[in-house]
Coordinates of C-alpha atoms in Angstrom, one line a residue:
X12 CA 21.3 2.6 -16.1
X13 CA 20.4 0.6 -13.4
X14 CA 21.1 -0.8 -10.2
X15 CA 19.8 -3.2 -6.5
X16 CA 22.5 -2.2 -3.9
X17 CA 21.9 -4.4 -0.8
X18 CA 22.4 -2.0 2.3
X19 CA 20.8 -1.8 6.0
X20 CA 18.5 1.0 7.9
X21 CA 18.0 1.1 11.2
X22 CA 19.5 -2.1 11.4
X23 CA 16.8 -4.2 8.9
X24 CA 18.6 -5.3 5.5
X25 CA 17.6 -2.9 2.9
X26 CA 17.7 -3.3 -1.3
X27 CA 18.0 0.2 -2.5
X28 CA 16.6 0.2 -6.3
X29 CA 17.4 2.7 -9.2
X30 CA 16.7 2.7 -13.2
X31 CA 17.0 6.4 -14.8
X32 CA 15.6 9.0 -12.2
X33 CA 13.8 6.6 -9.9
X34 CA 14.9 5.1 -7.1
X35 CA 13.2 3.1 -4.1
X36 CA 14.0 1.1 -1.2
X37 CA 12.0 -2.3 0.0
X38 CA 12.8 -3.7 3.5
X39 CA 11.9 -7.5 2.9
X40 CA 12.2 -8.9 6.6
X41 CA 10.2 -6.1 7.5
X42 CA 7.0 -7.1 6.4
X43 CA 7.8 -6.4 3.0
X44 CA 7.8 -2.9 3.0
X45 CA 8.5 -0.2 0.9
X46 CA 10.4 2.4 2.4
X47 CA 11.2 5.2 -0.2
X48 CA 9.9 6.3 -3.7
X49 CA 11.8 9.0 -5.6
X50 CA 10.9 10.5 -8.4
X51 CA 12.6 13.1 -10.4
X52 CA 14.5 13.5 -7.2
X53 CA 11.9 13.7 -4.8
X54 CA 10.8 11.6 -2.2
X55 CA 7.0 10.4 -2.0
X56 CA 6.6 8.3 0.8
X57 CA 6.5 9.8 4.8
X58 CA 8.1 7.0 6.8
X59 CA 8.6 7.4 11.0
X60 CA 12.0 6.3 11.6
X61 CA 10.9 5.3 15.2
X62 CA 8.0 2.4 14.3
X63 CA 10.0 1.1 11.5
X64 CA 13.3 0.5 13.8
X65 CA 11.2 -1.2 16.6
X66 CA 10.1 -4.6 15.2
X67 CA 7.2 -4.8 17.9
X68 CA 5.3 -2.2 16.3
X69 CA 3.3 -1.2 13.2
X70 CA 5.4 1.2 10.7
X71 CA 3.7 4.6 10.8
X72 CA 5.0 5.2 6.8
X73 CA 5.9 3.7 3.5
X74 CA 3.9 1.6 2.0
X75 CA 2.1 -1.2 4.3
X76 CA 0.8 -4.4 2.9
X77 CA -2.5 -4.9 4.0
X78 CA -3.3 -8.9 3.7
X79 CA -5.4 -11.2 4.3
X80 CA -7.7 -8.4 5.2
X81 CA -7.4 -4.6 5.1
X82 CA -8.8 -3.0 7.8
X83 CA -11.1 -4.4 10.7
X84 CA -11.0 -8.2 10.1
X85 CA -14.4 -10.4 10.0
X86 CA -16.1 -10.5 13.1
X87 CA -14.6 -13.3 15.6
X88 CA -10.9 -13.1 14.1
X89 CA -8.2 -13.6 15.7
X90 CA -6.3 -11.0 13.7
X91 CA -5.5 -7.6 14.4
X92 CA -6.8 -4.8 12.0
X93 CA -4.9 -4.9 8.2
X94 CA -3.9 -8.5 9.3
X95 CA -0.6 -9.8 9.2
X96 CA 1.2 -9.6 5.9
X97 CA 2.9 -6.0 7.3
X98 CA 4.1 -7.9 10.6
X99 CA 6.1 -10.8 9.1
X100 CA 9.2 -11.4 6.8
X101 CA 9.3 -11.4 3.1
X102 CA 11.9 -14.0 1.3
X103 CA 13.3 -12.4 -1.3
X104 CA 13.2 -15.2 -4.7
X105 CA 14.0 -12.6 -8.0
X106 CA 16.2 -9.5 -8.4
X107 CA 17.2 -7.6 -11.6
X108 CA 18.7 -4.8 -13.3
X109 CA 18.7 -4.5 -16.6
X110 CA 19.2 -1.5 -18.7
X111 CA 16.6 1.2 -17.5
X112 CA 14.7 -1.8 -15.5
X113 CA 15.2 -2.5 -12.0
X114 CA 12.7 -5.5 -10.2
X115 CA 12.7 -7.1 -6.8
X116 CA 9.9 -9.7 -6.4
X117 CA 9.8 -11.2 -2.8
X118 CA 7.5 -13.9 -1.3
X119 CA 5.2 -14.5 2.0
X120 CA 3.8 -18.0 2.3
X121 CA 1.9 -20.0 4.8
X122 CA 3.7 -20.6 7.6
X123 CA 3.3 -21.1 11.8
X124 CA 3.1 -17.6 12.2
X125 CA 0.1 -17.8 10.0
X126 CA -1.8 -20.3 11.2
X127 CA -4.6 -18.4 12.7
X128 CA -5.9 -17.9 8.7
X129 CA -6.0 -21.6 7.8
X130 CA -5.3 -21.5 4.4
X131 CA -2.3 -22.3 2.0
X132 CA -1.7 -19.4 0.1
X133 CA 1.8 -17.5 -2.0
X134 CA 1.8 -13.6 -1.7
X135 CA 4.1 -12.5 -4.5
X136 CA 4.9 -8.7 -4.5
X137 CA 7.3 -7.0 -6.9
X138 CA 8.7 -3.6 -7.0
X139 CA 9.4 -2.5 -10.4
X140 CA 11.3 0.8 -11.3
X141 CA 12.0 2.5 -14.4
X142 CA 12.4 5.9 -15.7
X143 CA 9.8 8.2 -14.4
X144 CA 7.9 5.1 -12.7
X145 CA 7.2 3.2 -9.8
X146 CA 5.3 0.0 -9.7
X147 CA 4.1 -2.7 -6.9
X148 CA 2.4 -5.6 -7.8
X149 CA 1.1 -8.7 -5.2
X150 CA -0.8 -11.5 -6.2
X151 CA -2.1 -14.0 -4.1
X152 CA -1.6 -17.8 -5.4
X153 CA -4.9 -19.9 -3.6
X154 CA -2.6 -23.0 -2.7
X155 CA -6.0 -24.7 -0.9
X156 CA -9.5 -24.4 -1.6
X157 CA -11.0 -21.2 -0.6
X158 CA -9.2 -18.7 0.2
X159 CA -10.2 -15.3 1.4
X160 CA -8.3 -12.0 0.1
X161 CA -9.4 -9.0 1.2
X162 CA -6.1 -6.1 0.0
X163 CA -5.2 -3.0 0.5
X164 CA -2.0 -1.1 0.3
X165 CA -1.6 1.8 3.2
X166 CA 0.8 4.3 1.3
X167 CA 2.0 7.0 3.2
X168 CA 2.9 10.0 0.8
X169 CA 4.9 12.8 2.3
X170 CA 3.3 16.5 2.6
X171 CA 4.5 19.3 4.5
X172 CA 2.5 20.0 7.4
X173 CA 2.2 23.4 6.6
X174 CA 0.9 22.8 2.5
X175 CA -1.5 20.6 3.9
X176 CA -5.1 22.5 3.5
X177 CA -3.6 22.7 0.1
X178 CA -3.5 19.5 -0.9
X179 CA -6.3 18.3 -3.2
X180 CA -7.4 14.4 -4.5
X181 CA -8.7 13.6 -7.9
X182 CA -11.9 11.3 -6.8
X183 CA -15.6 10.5 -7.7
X184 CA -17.6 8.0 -6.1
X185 CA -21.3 7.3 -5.3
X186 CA -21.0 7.3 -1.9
X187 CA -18.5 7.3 1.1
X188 CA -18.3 6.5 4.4
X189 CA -16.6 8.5 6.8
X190 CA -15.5 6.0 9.7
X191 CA -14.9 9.8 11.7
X192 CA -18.8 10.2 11.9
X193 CA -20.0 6.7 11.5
X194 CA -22.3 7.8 8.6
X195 CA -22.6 6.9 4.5
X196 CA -23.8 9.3 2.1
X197 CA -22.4 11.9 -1.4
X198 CA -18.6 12.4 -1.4
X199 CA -18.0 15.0 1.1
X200 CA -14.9 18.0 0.4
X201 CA -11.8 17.0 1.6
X202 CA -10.4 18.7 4.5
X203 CA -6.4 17.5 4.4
X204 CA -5.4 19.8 7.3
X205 CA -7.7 18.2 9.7
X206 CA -8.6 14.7 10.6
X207 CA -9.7 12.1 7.5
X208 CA -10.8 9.0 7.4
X209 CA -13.2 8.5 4.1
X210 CA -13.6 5.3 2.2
X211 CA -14.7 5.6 -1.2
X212 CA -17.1 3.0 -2.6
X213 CA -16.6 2.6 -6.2
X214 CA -14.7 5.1 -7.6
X215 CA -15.7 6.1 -11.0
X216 CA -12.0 6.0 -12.0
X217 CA -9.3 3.3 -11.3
X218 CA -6.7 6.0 -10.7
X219 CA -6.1 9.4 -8.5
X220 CA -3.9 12.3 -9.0
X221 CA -2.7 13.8 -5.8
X222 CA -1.6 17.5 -5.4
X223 CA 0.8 18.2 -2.4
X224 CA 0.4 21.6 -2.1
X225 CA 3.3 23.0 -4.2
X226 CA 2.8 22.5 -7.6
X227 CA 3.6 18.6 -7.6
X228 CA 0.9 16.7 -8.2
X229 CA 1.3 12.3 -8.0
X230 CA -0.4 10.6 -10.6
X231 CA -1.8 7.6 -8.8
X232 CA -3.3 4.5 -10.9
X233 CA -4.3 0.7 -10.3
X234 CA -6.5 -2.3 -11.7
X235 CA -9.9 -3.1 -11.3
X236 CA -9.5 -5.6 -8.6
X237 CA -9.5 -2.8 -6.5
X238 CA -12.9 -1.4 -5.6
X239 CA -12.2 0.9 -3.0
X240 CA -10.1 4.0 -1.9
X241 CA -9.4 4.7 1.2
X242 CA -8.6 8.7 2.4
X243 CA -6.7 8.9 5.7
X244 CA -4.8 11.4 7.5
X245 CA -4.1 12.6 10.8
X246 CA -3.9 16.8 12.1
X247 CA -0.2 17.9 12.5
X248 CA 1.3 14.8 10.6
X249 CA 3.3 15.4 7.3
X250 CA 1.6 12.3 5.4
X251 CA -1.5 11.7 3.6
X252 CA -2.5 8.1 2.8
X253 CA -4.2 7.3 -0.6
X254 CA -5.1 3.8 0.0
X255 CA -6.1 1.5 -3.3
X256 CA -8.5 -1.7 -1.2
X257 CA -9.7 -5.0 -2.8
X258 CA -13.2 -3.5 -1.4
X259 CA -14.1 -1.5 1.5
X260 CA -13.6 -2.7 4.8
X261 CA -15.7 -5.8 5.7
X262 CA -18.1 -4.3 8.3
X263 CA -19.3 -1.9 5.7
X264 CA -20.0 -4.7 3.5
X265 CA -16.9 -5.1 1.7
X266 CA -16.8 -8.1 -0.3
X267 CA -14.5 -11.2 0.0
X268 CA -12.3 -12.6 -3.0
X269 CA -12.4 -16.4 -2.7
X270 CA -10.0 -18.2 -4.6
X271 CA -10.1 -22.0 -5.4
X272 CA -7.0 -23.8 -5.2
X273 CA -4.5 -22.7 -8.3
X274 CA -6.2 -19.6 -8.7
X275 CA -4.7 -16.4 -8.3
X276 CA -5.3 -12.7 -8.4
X277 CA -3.2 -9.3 -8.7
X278 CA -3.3 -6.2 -7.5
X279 CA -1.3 -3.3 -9.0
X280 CA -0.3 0.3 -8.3
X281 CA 1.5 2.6 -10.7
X282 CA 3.0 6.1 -9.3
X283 CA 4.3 9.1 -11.4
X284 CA 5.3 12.4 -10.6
X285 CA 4.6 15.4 -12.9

């Protein structure tokens, strides 16, 4: 069975999702997000109850949209880092359950608010449940000539503070850069119980499985459009941020998608829990 429940947190309307033994919940007017993931009963995503209720401030949790650029924007920008896609309301345009499927596909489109990227563009995400699976997909409709997409997705994934020099990433890569010392070179170890900020530059696979320190492990996996993975985490703070990007960020010498008008392009990440 499934269901879409429309309900409210901390005052922002909520759809709350469930096929079998998943469940999720996507806040539309707040910039999209998703909120909660729960698999097999337990919940993946960290979310800080405080950012998300204050509409004047960046969610620390869930899973951020990062569009029209992830990260530090191209030198000159007007926008702040990770753009605006997180910042901004989604209009919801699909929802269905059906048997052991549950879907809710929302939209953000040009508009005033986004008229310091002067392009015409439709950002389509959908959250798809089913048993034993979570899915987001966004794809990015060019509705002018040459538009720029630079994605990411900033999920938070909830660890215990105390499991965290426990946790361990699945990950292989030429090189990384770790924006902590300023300096590229061979994948170093990943220390989760300190500070972390790595981005991984072509990894060898298109998909991660994340141990959390108590026998779980997430099974992680996305498509080929994105290049990157980013590794971020802060001391003391019961998250750690597996981060799927387009590319890495632009002053590293990301590279820019640029779509022609009526092309489009997706981006896709599948979670599991075993």
């Amino acid at each position: 069975m499934s269901a879409i429940v429309d309900a409210s947190r901390a005052g922002w309307p909520v759809l709350r999702l469930s096929a079998g033994d998943a469940s999720a919940e996507l806040a539309p007017t707040r910039g999209g997000l998703v909120t909660s993931v729960r698999l097999r009963g337990r919940e993946l995503l960290a979310l800080d109850e405080a950012t998300f209720a204050d509409g004047t401030k960046n969610v620390r949790g869930g899973i951020p949209v990062l569009f029209p650029f992830a990260g530090k924007p191209p030198a000159g920008s007007p926008f702040a880092q990770h753009g605006f896609a997180r910042l901004l309301p989604f209009r919801v345009v699909e929802r269905e359950a059906s048997g052991e499927r549950a879907q809710v596909s929302c939209v953000l489109e040009a508009s005033e608010a986004t008229a310091a990227y002067p392009h015409r563009f439709r950002l389509t995400q959908t959250l798809r449940l089913s048993p034993g699976l979570a899915e987001l997909q966004h794809e990015v409709l060019a509705l002018s000539d040459q538009v720029p997409v630079h994605f990411g997705l900033h999920p938070y994934f909830a660890v215990d503070v105390a499991l965290k020099a426990k946790v361990r990433v699945e990950a292989a890569a030429p090189e990384a850069y770790d924006n902590l010392t300023g300096r590229t070179g061979p994948l170093p170890a990943f220390d989760f119980a300190g500070e972390l900020d790595l981005h991984l530059k072509r990894p060898a696979r298109a998909a991660t499985a994340l141990e959390l320190g108590d026998g779980a492990v997430l099974e992680l996996d996305w498509d080929a459009t994105s290049q990157a993975l980013v590794l971020w985490t802060q001391p003391g703070k019961p998250f750690v941020c597996v981060e799927p990007w387009s590319d890495v960020a632009l002053p590293l010498g990301g590279a820019v998608n640029t779509l022609r008008t009526g092309e489009r392009v997706t981006y896709r990440l599948g979670l599991r829990l075993r």
